Every structure is written in C-alpha cells, then in structure tokens.
Amino acid sequence: MIVVVDERELVTKGYNSLFDREGVACAGFRSGEFGEWVTSAPEEDLRSVRAFLIGDCNEDLISPRQLRDRTKAPVIALSEQNNLENTLKLFESGVDDVIRKPVHIREILARISAIRRRAQEDTGFTEIGAMRIFMDGRDPEIHGEPMPLPRRERRILEYLASNSGRRVTKTQVFNAIYGVFDEEVEENVVESHISKLRKKLRERLGHDPIDSKRFLGYRLVV
C-alpha cells in the first residue's frame, strides 16, 4: 500500500486511481488525519505500507524523521517547486527522495523499489527454488522463463517473497494488496487470488510452493 499525504482531496483521489491501475493499493490523508493515524495505527497496518508520498501539506504536522520511529518505509516528497533551495530543504527534513511533478506513476514505483533495494542491500529480486521474483513490477521467472501474471496475483507473490521465511496472514496480504481502508472489497478475495496463483505455479513447478496453515497464514517454500 502507498500512503499519500496532501491537503487536496482531488490530488489524493487522483493518485488512488493511478496506483490502482498498476495494481497497487493507495490511501490518502490530510495532514491532521495522517498524524493521528500514523501514531495510533497497529504495527501490522504500518508494515503493509510500501512508501509514504508527502505532497502539499502542513509541515508542522508531518515529520519524516518522526516516521522513522514507527516504520522503515521510504518517505518521498512530491514537489511542485522546481528550485534547488526547496529541494535541499526537503532533503534536510529527512525525506529519502524528492520527486518533481508532473511525474509518471511508474517512475514513482521505480524510485520506491530502488530505495527499498538500497535499504535492504539486495539485488531487486528474491530467488526461491526455481522461482525468481522481482520487486519492481516485472513478472516472475520460473526456470529462467517469464511467467505472466495478473497484477493482483503478481503483487501477492511479491509480498510473500518479501516476507520469505515467515508466515503472513490473510489480513496482512489483503492490507498490502488492497489497502487497510478499502471497505468495498471483501477480505476473502485473497483466497481466490491465491488459489489461482497456486494453480499456475503448480503447473510450472510441478509442486505447490505456497504453504498454508489455517489460522496461521501463508509462506513460500522451496
């Protein structure tokens, strides 16, 4: 899930629509609402956030450095001012990157992936058995061959890979894929997506790489 903070509802709704086209959940906040949410949100909800995008908002209520106390997700400033002084000021406030608008939504996702790769010191993909799972929106590879997937199934596979070695619950998967505030989609839709994903992986691999335990959740296995 991507969290956008901007005082203009038209802006947050616009990003919500653009990210949704890429299969990425998005939630929008005004400054005051965001401050209340980020200080009281359960850790499980914060772990589902891939990045925070800070636009036109009250600087006194948004502190990138204070966000570090609760989450390691990248904090990116969306700037409408094309000047060096403003850019340096934003970096000094503690953001990880400054993006000047207008910008394509895929560039934002690419920058988020790059920051997360540097933070995790990884190669941008996870290898589990014969699977190579990318974290930048590319389809996974099985035995070196691309396996095209619908965006929701691809995002679920990416999320499972990013949590390799531990189980994630259906709620955690739902929050990461659809967002913690999406009340129009039933949580059980995750089971349908995972069922379709397992079938496709089983056909390519010859076995089911998604281990599931009732009440405990899912994890990828070799």
Short mmCIF file of C-alpha atoms in Angstrom, two decimals, residues 13-190:
data_model
loop_
_atom_site.label_atom_id
_atom_site.label_comp_id
_atom_site.label_asym_id
_atom_site.label_seq_id
_atom_site.Cartn_x
_atom_site.Cartn_y
_atom_site.Cartn_z
CA LYS A 13 -8.11 10.65 -5.27
CA GLY A 14 -6.08 11.09 -8.45
CA TYR A 15 -3.14 9.11 -7.08
CA ASN A 16 -5.52 6.47 -5.75
CA SER A 17 -6.87 5.94 -9.26
CA LEU A 18 -3.41 5.92 -10.91
CA PHE A 19 -1.90 3.45 -8.45
CA ASP A 20 -4.97 1.23 -8.73
CA ARG A 21 -4.34 0.92 -12.48
CA GLU A 22 -0.92 -0.51 -11.61
CA GLY A 23 -2.43 -2.96 -9.12
CA VAL A 24 -1.10 -1.07 -6.09
CA ALA A 25 -3.32 -0.07 -3.18
CA CYS A 26 -3.26 3.58 -2.15
CA ALA A 27 -4.68 5.57 0.78
CA GLY A 28 -4.90 9.36 1.00
CA PHE A 29 -4.76 11.59 4.09
CA ARG A 30 -4.81 15.24 5.01
CA SER A 31 -2.02 16.31 7.38
CA GLY A 32 -4.05 16.19 10.59
CA GLU A 33 -5.68 12.88 9.76
CA PHE A 34 -2.33 11.36 8.85
CA GLY A 35 -0.72 12.44 12.11
CA GLU A 36 -3.48 10.82 14.13
CA TRP A 37 -3.39 7.63 12.08
CA VAL A 38 0.37 7.07 11.96
CA THR A 39 0.74 7.47 15.74
CA SER A 40 -2.08 5.05 16.57
CA ALA A 41 -2.06 2.54 13.68
CA PRO A 42 -1.21 -1.08 14.60
CA GLU A 43 2.26 -2.24 13.54
CA GLU A 44 0.61 -4.75 11.21
CA ASP A 45 -1.00 -1.90 9.25
CA LEU A 46 2.25 0.05 9.04
CA ARG A 47 4.13 -3.00 7.75
CA SER A 48 1.76 -3.07 4.79
CA VAL A 49 2.90 0.41 3.67
CA ARG A 50 5.46 0.36 0.83
CA ALA A 51 6.08 4.11 0.91
CA PHE A 52 4.80 7.48 2.07
CA LEU A 53 4.37 10.25 -0.52
CA ILE A 54 4.28 13.73 1.03
CA GLY A 55 2.72 16.44 -1.12
CA ASP A 56 1.15 19.80 -0.26
CA CYS A 57 0.60 19.56 3.49
CA ASN A 58 1.18 21.23 6.86
CA GLU A 59 4.91 20.84 7.53
CA ASP A 60 4.39 21.28 11.28
CA LEU A 61 2.26 18.11 11.36
CA ILE A 62 4.44 15.94 9.13
CA SER A 63 7.95 14.96 10.25
CA PRO A 64 9.79 12.37 8.12
CA ARG A 65 12.24 11.78 10.95
CA GLN A 66 9.43 11.02 13.41
CA LEU A 67 8.03 8.50 10.94
CA ARG A 68 11.27 6.54 11.39
CA ASP A 69 10.18 5.75 14.95
CA ARG A 70 7.31 3.67 13.61
CA THR A 71 8.24 2.50 10.12
CA LYS A 72 11.17 1.95 7.76
CA ALA A 73 9.10 2.56 4.62
CA PRO A 74 10.58 5.19 2.26
CA VAL A 75 9.36 8.77 2.66
CA ILE A 76 9.25 10.66 -0.65
CA ALA A 77 8.41 14.33 -1.15
CA LEU A 78 6.30 15.32 -4.15
CA SER A 79 7.42 18.83 -5.06
CA GLU A 80 5.72 21.35 -7.32
CA GLN A 81 8.55 23.89 -6.87
CA ASN A 82 11.36 23.49 -9.36
CA ASN A 83 14.21 25.13 -7.44
CA LEU A 84 17.31 23.94 -5.61
CA GLU A 85 16.55 25.70 -2.32
CA ASN A 86 13.24 23.90 -1.89
CA THR A 87 14.76 20.54 -2.86
CA LEU A 88 17.57 20.90 -0.29
CA LYS A 89 15.06 21.94 2.36
CA LEU A 90 13.03 18.79 1.74
CA PHE A 91 16.10 16.55 1.97
CA GLU A 92 17.11 18.29 5.20
CA SER A 93 13.68 17.45 6.64
CA GLY A 94 14.58 13.77 6.38
CA VAL A 95 12.90 12.52 3.20
CA ASP A 96 14.53 9.72 1.19
CA ASP A 97 13.87 11.29 -2.20
CA VAL A 98 12.33 14.35 -3.86
CA ILE A 99 10.23 13.91 -6.99
CA ARG A 100 9.27 16.93 -9.04
CA LYS A 101 5.80 16.93 -10.53
CA PRO A 102 4.49 16.11 -13.04
CA VAL A 103 5.77 12.55 -12.90
CA HIS A 104 4.58 9.23 -14.28
CA ILE A 105 3.23 6.85 -11.65
CA ARG A 106 5.60 4.11 -12.85
CA GLU A 107 8.59 6.34 -12.16
CA ILE A 108 7.37 6.77 -8.58
CA LEU A 109 7.09 2.99 -8.19
CA ALA A 110 10.56 2.52 -9.68
CA ARG A 111 12.05 5.03 -7.24
CA ILE A 112 10.32 3.33 -4.32
CA SER A 113 11.75 -0.04 -5.40
CA ALA A 114 15.24 1.46 -5.75
CA ILE A 115 15.15 2.97 -2.26
CA ARG A 116 13.93 -0.27 -0.74
CA ARG A 117 16.64 -2.23 -2.56
CA ARG A 118 19.35 0.05 -1.18
CA ALA A 119 17.91 -0.19 2.32
CA GLN A 120 17.76 -3.97 2.18
CA GLU A 121 21.05 -4.25 0.26
CA ASP A 122 19.51 -6.80 -2.09
CA THR A 123 19.55 -7.35 -5.83
CA GLY A 124 15.95 -6.35 -6.52
CA PHE A 125 14.69 -9.92 -6.68
CA THR A 126 14.25 -12.95 -4.47
CA GLU A 127 15.11 -16.48 -5.56
CA ILE A 128 13.15 -19.31 -4.01
CA GLY A 129 13.87 -22.65 -5.62
CA ALA A 130 13.29 -22.29 -9.37
CA MET A 131 11.43 -19.01 -8.90
CA ARG A 132 12.96 -15.58 -9.37
CA ILE A 133 10.53 -12.98 -8.03
CA PHE A 134 11.14 -9.33 -8.84
CA MET A 135 10.06 -6.43 -6.64
CA ASP A 136 9.68 -3.79 -9.35
CA GLY A 137 6.53 -4.92 -11.12
CA ARG A 138 8.12 -7.35 -13.57
CA ASP A 139 6.58 -10.77 -14.00
CA PRO A 140 8.36 -13.56 -12.11
CA GLU A 141 10.60 -16.08 -13.84
CA ILE A 142 10.25 -19.84 -13.45
CA HIS A 143 13.29 -21.87 -14.56
CA GLY A 144 14.52 -18.69 -16.25
CA GLU A 145 11.32 -18.16 -18.28
CA PRO A 146 8.90 -15.27 -17.59
CA MET A 147 5.51 -16.24 -16.19
CA PRO A 148 2.91 -13.53 -16.94
CA LEU A 149 0.54 -12.92 -14.03
CA PRO A 150 -2.42 -10.60 -13.42
CA ARG A 151 -1.28 -7.65 -11.32
CA ARG A 152 -3.03 -8.74 -8.09
CA GLU A 153 -1.55 -12.23 -8.24
CA ARG A 154 1.87 -10.79 -9.03
CA ARG A 155 1.65 -8.41 -6.06
CA ILE A 156 0.66 -11.27 -3.75
CA LEU A 157 3.65 -13.31 -4.92
CA GLU A 158 5.92 -10.30 -4.39
CA TYR A 159 4.53 -9.80 -0.90
CA LEU A 160 5.03 -13.44 0.03
CA ALA A 161 8.59 -13.27 -1.34
CA SER A 162 9.35 -10.09 0.61
CA ASN A 163 8.34 -11.97 3.76
CA SER A 164 10.27 -15.10 2.82
CA GLY A 165 10.86 -17.32 5.82
CA ARG A 166 7.82 -16.26 7.82
CA ARG A 167 4.09 -16.64 7.54
CA VAL A 168 1.73 -13.83 6.68
CA THR A 169 -1.96 -13.86 7.47
CA LYS A 170 -4.79 -13.35 5.02
CA THR A 171 -5.41 -9.95 6.62
CA GLN A 172 -1.78 -8.91 6.09
CA VAL A 173 -1.92 -9.94 2.44
CA PHE A 174 -5.21 -8.09 1.96
CA ASN A 175 -3.87 -4.91 3.59
CA ALA A 176 -0.75 -4.97 1.41
CA ILE A 177 -2.64 -5.55 -1.84
CA TYR A 178 -5.87 -3.63 -1.33
CA GLY A 179 -5.01 -1.24 1.49
CA VAL A 180 -6.23 -1.09 5.08
CA PHE A 181 -9.03 1.32 4.20
CA ASP A 182 -10.66 -0.48 1.28
CA GLU A 183 -14.09 -1.44 2.57
CA GLU A 184 -15.56 -2.17 -0.85
CA VAL A 185 -13.60 -5.41 -1.31
CA GLU A 186 -14.14 -8.50 0.82
CA GLU A 187 -11.05 -9.90 2.53
CA ASN A 188 -11.91 -13.39 1.23
CA VAL A 189 -10.96 -12.25 -2.28
CA VAL A 190 -7.37 -13.01 -1.19
#
